[in-house]
Coordinates of C-alpha atoms in Angstrom, one line a residue:
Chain Y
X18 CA -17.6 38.2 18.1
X19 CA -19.6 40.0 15.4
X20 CA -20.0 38.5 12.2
X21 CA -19.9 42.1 10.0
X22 CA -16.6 41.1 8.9
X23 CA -18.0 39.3 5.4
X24 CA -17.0 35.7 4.2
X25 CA -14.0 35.4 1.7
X26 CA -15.8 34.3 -1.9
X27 CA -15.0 32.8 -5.1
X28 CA -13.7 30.3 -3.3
X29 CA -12.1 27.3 -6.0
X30 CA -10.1 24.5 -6.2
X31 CA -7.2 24.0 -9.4
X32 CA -5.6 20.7 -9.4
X33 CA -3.5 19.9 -11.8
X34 CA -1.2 16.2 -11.8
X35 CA -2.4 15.6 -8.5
X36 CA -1.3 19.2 -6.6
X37 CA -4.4 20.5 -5.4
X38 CA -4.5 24.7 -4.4
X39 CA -7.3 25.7 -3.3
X40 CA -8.0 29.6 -3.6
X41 CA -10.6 32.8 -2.8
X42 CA -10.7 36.4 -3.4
X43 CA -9.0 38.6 -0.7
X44 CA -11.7 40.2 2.1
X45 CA -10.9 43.9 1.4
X46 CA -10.7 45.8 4.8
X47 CA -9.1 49.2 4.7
X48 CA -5.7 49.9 6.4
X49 CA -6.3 46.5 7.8
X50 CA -4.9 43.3 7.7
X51 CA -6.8 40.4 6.5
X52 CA -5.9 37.0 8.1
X53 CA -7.5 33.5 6.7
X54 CA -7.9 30.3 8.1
X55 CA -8.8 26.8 6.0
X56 CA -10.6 23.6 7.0
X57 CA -11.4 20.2 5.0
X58 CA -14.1 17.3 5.6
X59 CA -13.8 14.2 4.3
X60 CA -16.6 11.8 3.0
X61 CA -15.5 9.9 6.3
X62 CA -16.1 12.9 8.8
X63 CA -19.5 13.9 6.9
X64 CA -20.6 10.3 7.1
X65 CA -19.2 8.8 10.5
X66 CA -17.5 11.4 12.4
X67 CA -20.8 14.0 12.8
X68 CA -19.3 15.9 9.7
X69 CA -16.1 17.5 12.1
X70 CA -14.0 20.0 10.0
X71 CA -10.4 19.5 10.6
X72 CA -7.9 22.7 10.2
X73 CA -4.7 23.0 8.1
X74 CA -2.2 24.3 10.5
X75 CA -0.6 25.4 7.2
X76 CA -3.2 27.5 6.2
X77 CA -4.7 29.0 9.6
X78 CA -4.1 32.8 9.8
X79 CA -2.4 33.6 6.5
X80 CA -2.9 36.7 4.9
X81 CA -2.4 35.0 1.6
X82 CA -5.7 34.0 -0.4
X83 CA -3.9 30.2 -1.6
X84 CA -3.8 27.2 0.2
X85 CA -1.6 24.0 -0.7
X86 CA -4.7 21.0 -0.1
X87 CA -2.5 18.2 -1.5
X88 CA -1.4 16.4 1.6
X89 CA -4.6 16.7 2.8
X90 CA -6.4 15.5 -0.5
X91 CA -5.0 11.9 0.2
X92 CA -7.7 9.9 -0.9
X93 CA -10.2 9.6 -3.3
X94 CA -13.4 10.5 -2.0
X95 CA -15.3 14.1 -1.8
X96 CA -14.4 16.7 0.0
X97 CA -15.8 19.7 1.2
X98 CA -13.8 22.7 2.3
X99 CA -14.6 26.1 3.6
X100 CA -12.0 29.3 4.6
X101 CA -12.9 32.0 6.6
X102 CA -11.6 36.0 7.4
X103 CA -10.3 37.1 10.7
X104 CA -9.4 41.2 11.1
X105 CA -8.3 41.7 14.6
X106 CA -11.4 40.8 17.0
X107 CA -13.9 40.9 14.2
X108 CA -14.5 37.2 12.0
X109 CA -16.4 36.4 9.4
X110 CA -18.6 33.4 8.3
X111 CA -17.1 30.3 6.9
X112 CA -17.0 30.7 2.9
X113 CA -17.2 27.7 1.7
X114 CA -16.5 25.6 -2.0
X115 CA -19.1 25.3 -3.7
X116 CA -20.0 21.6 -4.6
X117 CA -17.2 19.1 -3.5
X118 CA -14.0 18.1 -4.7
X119 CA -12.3 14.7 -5.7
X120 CA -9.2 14.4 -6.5
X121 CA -10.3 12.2 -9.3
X122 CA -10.7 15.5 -11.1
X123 CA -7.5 16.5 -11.7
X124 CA -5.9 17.6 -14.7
X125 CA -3.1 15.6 -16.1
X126 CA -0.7 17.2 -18.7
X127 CA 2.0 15.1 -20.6
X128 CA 5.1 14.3 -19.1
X129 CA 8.2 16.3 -20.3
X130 CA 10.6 13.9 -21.7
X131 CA 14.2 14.2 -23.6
X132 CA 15.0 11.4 -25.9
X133 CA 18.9 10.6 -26.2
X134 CA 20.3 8.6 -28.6
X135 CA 23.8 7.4 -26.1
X136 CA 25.6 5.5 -29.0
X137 CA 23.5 2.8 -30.0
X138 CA 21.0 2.8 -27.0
X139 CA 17.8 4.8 -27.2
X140 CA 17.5 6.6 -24.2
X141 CA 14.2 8.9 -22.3
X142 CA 14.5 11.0 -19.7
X143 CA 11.5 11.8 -18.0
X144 CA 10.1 14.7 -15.9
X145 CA 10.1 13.3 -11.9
X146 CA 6.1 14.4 -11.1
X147 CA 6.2 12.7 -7.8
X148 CA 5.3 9.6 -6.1
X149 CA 1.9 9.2 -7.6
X150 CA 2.7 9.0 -11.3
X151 CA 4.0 6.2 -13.2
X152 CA 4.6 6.5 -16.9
X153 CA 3.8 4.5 -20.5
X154 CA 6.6 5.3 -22.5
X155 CA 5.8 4.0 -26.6
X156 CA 8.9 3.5 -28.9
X157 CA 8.9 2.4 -32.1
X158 CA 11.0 2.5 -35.2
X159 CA 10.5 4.6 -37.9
X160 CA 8.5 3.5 -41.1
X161 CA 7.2 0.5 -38.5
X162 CA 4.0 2.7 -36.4
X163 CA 2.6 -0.9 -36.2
X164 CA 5.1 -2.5 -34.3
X165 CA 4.6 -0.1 -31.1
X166 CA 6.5 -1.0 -28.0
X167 CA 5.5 0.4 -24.8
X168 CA 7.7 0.1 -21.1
X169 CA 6.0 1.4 -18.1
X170 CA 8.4 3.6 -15.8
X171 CA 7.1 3.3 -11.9
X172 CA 9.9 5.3 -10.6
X173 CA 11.4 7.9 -12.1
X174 CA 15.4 7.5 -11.3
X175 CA 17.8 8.3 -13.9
X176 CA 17.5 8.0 -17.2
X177 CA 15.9 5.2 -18.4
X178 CA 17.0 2.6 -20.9
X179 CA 14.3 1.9 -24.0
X180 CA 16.3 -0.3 -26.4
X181 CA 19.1 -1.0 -28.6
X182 CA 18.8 0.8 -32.0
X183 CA 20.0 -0.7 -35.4
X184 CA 22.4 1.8 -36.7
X185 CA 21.0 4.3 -39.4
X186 CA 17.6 3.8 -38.2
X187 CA 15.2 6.8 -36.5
X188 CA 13.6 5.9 -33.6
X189 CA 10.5 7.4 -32.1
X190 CA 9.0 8.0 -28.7
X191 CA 6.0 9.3 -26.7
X192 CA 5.4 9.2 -23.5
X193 CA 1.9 9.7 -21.2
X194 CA 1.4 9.2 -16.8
X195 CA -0.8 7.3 -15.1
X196 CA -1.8 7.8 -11.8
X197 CA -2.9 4.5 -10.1
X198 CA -4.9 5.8 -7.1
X199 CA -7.4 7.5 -10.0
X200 CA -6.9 5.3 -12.5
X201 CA -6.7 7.8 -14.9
X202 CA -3.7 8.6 -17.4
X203 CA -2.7 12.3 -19.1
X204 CA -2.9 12.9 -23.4
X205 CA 0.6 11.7 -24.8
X206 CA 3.2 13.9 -24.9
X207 CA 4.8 15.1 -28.1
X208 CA 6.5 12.2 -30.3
X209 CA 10.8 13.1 -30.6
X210 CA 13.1 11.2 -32.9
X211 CA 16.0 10.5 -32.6
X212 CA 18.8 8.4 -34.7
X213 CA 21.9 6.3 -33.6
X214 CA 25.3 7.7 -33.7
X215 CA 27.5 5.3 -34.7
X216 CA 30.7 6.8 -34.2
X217 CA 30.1 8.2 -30.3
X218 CA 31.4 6.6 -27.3
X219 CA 30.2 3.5 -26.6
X220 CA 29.2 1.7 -23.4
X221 CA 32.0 1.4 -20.6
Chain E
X28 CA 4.9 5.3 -6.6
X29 CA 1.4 6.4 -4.6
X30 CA 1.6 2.4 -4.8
X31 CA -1.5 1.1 -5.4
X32 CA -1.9 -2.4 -4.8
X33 CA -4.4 -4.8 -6.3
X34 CA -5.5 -7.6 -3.6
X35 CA -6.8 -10.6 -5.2
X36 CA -9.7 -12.6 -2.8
X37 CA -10.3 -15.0 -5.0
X38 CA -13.1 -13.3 -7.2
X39 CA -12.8 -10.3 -5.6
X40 CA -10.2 -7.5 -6.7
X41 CA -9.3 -4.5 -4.8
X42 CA -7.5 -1.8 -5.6
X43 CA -6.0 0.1 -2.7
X44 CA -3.8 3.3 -2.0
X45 CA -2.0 1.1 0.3
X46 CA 1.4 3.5 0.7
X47 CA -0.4 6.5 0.9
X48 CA -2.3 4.6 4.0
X49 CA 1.5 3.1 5.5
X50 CA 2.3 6.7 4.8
X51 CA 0.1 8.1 6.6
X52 CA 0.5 5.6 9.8
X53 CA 4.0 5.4 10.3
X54 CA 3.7 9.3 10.5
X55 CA 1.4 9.1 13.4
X56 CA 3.1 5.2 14.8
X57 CA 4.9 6.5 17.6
X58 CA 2.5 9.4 18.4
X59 CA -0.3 6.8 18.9
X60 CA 1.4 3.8 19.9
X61 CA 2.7 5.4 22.6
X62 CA -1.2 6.2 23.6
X63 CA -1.5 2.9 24.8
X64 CA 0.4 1.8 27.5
X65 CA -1.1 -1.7 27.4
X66 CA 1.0 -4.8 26.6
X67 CA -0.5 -7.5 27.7
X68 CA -3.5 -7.5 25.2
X69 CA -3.6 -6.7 21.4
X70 CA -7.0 -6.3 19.7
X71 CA -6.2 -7.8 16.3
X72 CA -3.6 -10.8 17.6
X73 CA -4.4 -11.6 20.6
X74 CA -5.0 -14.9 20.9
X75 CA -4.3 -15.9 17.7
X76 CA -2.5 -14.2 15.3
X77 CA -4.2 -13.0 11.7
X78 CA -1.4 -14.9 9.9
X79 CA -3.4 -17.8 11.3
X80 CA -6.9 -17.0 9.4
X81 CA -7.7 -19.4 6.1
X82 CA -6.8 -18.2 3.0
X83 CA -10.5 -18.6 2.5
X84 CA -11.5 -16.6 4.8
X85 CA -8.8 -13.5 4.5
X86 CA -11.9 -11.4 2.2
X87 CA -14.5 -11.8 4.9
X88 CA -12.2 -10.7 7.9
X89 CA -10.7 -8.0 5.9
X90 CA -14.1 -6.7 5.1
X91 CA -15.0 -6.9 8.9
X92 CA -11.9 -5.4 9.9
X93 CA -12.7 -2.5 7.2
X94 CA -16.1 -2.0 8.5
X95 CA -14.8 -2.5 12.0
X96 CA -12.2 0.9 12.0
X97 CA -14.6 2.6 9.6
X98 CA -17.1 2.4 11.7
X99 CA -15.6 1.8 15.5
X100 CA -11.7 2.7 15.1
X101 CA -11.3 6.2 13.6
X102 CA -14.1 8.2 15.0
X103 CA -12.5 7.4 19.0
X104 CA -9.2 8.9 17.7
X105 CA -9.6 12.2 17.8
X106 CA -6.5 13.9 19.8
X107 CA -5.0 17.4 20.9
X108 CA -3.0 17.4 17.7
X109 CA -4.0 18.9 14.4
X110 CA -1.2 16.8 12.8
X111 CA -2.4 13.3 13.9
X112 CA -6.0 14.4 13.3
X113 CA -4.9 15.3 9.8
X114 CA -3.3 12.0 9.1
X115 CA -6.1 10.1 10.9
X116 CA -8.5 11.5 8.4
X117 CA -6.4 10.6 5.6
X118 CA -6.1 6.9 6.7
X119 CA -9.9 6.9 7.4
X120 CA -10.9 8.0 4.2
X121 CA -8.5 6.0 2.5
X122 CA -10.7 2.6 4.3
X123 CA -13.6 4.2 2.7
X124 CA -12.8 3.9 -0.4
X125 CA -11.7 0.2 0.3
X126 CA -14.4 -0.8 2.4
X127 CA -16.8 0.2 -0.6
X128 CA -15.0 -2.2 -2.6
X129 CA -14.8 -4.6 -0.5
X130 CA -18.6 -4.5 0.2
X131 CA -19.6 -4.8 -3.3
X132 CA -17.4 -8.1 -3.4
X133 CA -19.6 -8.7 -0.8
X134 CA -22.8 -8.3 -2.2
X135 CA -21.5 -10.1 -5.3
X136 CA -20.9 -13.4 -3.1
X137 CA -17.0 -13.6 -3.5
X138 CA -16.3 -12.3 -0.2
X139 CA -17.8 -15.3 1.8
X140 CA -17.8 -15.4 5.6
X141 CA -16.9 -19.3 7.0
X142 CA -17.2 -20.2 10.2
X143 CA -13.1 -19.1 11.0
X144 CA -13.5 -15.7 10.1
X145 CA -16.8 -14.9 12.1
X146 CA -15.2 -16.8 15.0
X147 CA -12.4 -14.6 14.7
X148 CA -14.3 -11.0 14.4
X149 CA -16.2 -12.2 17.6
X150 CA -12.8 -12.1 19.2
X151 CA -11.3 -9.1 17.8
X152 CA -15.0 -7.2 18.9
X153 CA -14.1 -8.9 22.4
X154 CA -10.6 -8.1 22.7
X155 CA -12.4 -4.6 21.7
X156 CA -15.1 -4.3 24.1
X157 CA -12.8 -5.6 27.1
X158 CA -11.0 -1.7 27.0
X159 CA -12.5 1.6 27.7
X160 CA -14.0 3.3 24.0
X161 CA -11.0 5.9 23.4
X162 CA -8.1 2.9 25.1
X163 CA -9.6 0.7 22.8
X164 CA -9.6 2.9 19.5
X165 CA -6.5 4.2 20.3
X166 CA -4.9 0.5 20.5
X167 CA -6.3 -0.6 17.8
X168 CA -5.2 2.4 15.7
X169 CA -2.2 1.6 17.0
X170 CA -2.4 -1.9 15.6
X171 CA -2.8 -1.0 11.9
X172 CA 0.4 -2.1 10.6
X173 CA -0.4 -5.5 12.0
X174 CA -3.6 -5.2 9.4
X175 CA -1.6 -3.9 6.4
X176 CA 1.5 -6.2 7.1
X177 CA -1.0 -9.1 7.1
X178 CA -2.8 -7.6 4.0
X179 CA 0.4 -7.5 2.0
Chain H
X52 CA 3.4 -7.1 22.4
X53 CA -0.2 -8.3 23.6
X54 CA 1.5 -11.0 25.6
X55 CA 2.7 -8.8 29.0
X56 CA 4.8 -11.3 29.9
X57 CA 8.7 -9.9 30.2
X58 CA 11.1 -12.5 29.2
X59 CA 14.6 -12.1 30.5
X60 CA 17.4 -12.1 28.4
X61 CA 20.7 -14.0 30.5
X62 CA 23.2 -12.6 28.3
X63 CA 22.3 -9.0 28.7
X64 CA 22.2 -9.0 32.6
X65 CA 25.5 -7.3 34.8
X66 CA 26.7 -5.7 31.1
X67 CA 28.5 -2.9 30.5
X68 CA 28.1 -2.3 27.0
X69 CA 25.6 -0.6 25.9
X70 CA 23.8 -3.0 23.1
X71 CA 22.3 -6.1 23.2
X72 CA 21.4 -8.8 20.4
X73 CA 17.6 -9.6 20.5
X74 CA 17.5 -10.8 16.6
X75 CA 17.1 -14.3 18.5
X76 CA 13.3 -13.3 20.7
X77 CA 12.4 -11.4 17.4
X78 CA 12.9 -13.5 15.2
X79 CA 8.8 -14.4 14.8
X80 CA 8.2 -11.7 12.3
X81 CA 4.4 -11.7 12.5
X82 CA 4.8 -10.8 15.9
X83 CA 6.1 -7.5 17.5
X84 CA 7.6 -6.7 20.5
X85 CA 8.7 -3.9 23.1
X86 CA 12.2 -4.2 25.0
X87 CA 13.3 -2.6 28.1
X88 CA 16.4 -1.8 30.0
X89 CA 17.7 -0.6 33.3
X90 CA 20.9 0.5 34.7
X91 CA 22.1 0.2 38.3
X92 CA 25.4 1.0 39.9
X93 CA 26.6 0.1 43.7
X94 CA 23.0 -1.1 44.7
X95 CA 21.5 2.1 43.1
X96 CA 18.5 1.3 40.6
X97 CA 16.9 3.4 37.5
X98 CA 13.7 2.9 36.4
X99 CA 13.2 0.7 33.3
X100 CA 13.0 2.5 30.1
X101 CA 11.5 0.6 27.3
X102 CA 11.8 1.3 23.5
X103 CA 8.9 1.9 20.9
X104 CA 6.9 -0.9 19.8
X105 CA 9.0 -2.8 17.6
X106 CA 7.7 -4.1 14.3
X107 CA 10.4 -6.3 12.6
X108 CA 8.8 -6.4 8.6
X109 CA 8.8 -2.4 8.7
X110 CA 11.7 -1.8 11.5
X111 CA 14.6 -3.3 10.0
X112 CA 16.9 -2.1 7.2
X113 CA 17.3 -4.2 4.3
X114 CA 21.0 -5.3 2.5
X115 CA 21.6 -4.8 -0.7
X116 CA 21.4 -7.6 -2.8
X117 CA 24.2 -9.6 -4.3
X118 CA 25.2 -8.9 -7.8
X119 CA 27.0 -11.4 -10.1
X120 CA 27.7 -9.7 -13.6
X121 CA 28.8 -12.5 -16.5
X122 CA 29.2 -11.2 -20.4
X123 CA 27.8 -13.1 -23.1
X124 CA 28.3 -12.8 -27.2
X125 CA 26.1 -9.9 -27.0
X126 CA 24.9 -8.7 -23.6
X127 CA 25.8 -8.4 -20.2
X128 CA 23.8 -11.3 -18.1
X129 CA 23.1 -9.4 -14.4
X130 CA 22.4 -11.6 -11.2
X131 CA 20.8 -10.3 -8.4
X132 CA 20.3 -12.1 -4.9
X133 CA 18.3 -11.3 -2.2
X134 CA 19.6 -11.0 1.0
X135 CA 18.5 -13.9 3.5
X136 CA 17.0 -13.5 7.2
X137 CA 19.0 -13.6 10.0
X138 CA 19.6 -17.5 11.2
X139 CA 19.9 -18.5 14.6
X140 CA 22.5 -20.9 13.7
X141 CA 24.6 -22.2 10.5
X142 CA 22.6 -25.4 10.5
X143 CA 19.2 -23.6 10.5
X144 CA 17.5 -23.3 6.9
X145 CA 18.2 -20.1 4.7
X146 CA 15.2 -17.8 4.3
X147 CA 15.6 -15.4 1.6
X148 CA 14.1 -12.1 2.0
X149 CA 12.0 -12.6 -1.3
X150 CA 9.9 -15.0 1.0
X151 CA 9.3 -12.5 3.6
X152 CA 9.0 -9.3 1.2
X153 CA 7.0 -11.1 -2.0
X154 CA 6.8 -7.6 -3.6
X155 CA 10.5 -7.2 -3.6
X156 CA 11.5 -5.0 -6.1
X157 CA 15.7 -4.2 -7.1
X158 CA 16.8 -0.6 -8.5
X159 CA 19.2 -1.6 -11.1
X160 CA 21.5 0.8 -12.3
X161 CA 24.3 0.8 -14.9
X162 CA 27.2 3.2 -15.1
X163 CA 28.8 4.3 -18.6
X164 CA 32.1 5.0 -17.0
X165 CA 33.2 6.9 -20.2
X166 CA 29.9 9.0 -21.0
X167 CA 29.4 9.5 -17.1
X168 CA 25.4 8.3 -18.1
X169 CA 23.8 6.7 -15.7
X170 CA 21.2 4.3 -16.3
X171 CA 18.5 2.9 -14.4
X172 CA 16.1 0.1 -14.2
X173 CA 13.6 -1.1 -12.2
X174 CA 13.3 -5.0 -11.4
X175 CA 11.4 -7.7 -10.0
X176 CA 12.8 -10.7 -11.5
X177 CA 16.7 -11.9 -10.1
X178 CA 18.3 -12.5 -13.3
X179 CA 18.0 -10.6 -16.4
X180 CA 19.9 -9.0 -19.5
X181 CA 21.4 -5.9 -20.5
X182 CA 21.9 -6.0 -25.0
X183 CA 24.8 -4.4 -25.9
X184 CA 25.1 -3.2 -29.6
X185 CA 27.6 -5.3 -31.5
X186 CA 30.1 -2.5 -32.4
X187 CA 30.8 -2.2 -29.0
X188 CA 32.1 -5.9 -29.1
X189 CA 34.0 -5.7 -32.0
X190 CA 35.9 -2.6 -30.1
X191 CA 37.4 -5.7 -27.8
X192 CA 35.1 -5.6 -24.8
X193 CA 37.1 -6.8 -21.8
X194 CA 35.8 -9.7 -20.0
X195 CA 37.0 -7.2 -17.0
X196 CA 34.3 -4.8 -16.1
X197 CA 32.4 -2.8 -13.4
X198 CA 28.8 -2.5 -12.4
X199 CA 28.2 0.0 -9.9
X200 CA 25.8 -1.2 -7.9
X201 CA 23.5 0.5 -5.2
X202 CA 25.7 -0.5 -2.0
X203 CA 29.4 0.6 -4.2
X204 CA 27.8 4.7 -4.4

């Protein structure tokens, strides 16, 4: 097994709201086909388990350069990860990232969210990102930014209920996520108004 | 939601990832459990029960029983299957992250260790030592609802 | 489990159906268990197959709870009760499952059966209240009304 066959590079992670891809530049090989294979190490098999690499069956001779990592990112610690080429008999090194990644890194965007006005009840739907995110939703009515409410969605269902409005009055909402297992939480989303109809169908 | 659970030992507060960790075991429960033909002994219960420990004592003992896979548990586990492997290592760096915690409560005095909950380590490391490495890794793997149900 | 010792169950022996009530031996929920079962026929004997390891907290399924709805001037007042565990007799004290699940949570949600909207919340208190706006009273509210709940879907 000759190692001529050189190491995939520009090897990266992007991880945005917790989905974690990790990524390389294709080993060029003409009229050949390139296959890649992935593995990951936690901080627990660096420290205690005589730093073992564990494969992704997902990701083990693909000829794509991406990798899904999320199920495999599953707790917050570093990890270390390396990918290498395979061209019929012939294999390269391992490539692998440089510096490590934790998840704690990831980029959180704002929540998509539709404000609905059902009659008099102030309404959000909110954008279902998955088990790890929760959400601070902040309503308040217009003309009174200091009286800020805030209700804190944990599982994105249906829609969810805010408040009663007053007829004639605009209300206003903005929404952000938190994810709990990084204790971190995205920029707020855009703020939407919306105003009571009076006249629309009412409740049951 | 990823479901992370604040446990309150008296001063001490950890934060854990507990349903990515049940997750991640009752993926692997039957693939392990059934690993371990043994009945007649359990590592964590046997002969008393967790449920039994002080309320005092529940930091200390979890902080031993944290240091106890970290360290004795996870790296015996290893199997044939890339699946398990994957999940193991999920679980296993999941207790890092708690066990650090944990272990600064330590260092900080709020996770005191009373007479009970050393008692009760000496057993589990008996109950341990009283299997083969890889039967007695594997059982207590096996065993880690038992932990988290008693944790929550 | 971790005790080894088989205990026979009387009322499952010389059966021919093919289930058997163990809520009775399993009723220790910090405990779990393993059961086993064999058949035999005109002297012939199988082998004794046993299940999984059986964890009641995490093995069993859960009941909806029960839901009282009552109106008031203004709001809808929603009940919820939790299920209780399984008793081995009438006279025996109710459990509820809050005691055994202290992180029991209800999904609560409300059907507008003219809009077709569906609204949810999320709950961990039994009893709470749903404000309606006060046009929708004056419109005659009927004291007669439907919550959908979780088990009705």
């Amino acid at each position: 097994e000759d190692a001529l066959l050189p190491a995939p590079q520009n090897i990266t992670i992007l991880s945005t709201n917790m989905k974690h891809f990790l990524t390389w530049s294709p080993v060029i090989v003409q009229g050949e086909t390139v296959r890649y294979s992935v593995e990951f190490q936690g901080e627990y098999e660096r420290e205690y388990a005589n730093e073992s690499w564990i494969p992704i069956s997902e990701c083990s001779l693909i000829t794509g350069t991406v990798c899904n990592i999320t199920e495999d990112i599953s707790a917050t610690v570093a990890y270390n990860l390396r990918v290498r080429a395979d061209v019929g008999a012939q294999r390269s090194e391992w490539g692998t990232l440089k510096g490590l990644f934790n998840r704690i890194t990831t980029s959180l965007t704002p929540p998509l969210m539709k404000v609905i006005a059902d009659g008099y009840h102030l309404l959000v739907e909110l954008e279902d990102m998955g088990p790890a995110f929760q959400f601070r939703v902040l309503y308040w009515k217009k003309g009174q930014e200091r009286r800020v409410l805030q209700k804190v969605v944990k599982e994105v269902r249906s829609v969810v209920h805010l408040d009663t409005m007053e007829a004639g009055a605009d209300y206003c909402v903005k929404a952000q996520t938190y994810v709990e297992a990084i204790n971190r939480s995205s920029s707020f989303s855009q703020t939407q108004c919306v105003r009571a109809h009076g006249d629309k169908s009412m409740w049951l | 939601t990823a479901g992370n659970k604040i446990f309150h030992f008296g001063a001490c507060r950890v934060s854990t990832s507990m349903t990515e960790i049940r997750a991640g075991f009752t993926a692997i429960k039957a693939n392990i459990q059934a690993r371990d033909p043994i009945r007649s002994l359990s590592i964590l219960s046997y002969p008393h029960s967790l449920h039994k420990v002080k309320s005092s004592d529940r930091c200390c003992i979890t902080h031993h029983l944290f240091n106890f896979y970290v360290d004795k548990v996870f790296k015996h586990c290893r199997t044939e299957d890339s699946f398990v492997n994957r999940k193991i290592s999920s679980i296993a760096n999941s207790f890092l992250s708690v066990r650090r915690k944990l272990g600064q409560c330590h260092e900080q005095n709020q996770c005191m260790c009373g007479q009970e909950s050393t008692e009760k380590f000496k057993q589990i490391l008996a109950n341990y030592e009283g299997l083969n490495v890889t039967s007695a890794a594997m059982k207590s793997l096996g065993e880690l609802d038992i932990l988290l149900d008693w944790m929550e | 489990y971790g005790i080894g010792k088989w205990i026979r169950k009387p009322e499952c022996r010389n059966i021919n159906r093919t289930w058997c009530d163990l809520s009775n031996e399993t009723s220790d929920y910090e405990e779990q268990y393993y059961a086993s079962v064999k058949a035999f026929l005109n002297g012939m004997f199988s082998e004794w197959v046993e299940t999984t390891r059986f964890n009641p907290l995490t093995d069993t399924k859960l009941d909806p709870p029960m839901v009282s709805v009552s109106s008031t001037e203004k709001s809808i007042s929603i009940i919820l009760t939790a299920p209780e565990k399984w008793k081995r007799s009438p006279e025996e004290e109710s459990i509820s499952l809050l005691q055994v699940y202290p992180g029991l949570q209800y999904n609560v949600s409300v059907l507008n059966k003219k809009t077709k909207k569906r609204v949810s919340f999320e709950k961990d208190v039994e009893l709470f209240l749903l404000n309606l706006c006060s046009v929708l009273l004056e419109i005659g509210f009927s004291k007669e009304h439907c919550i959908a709940t979780l088990k009705d879907k």
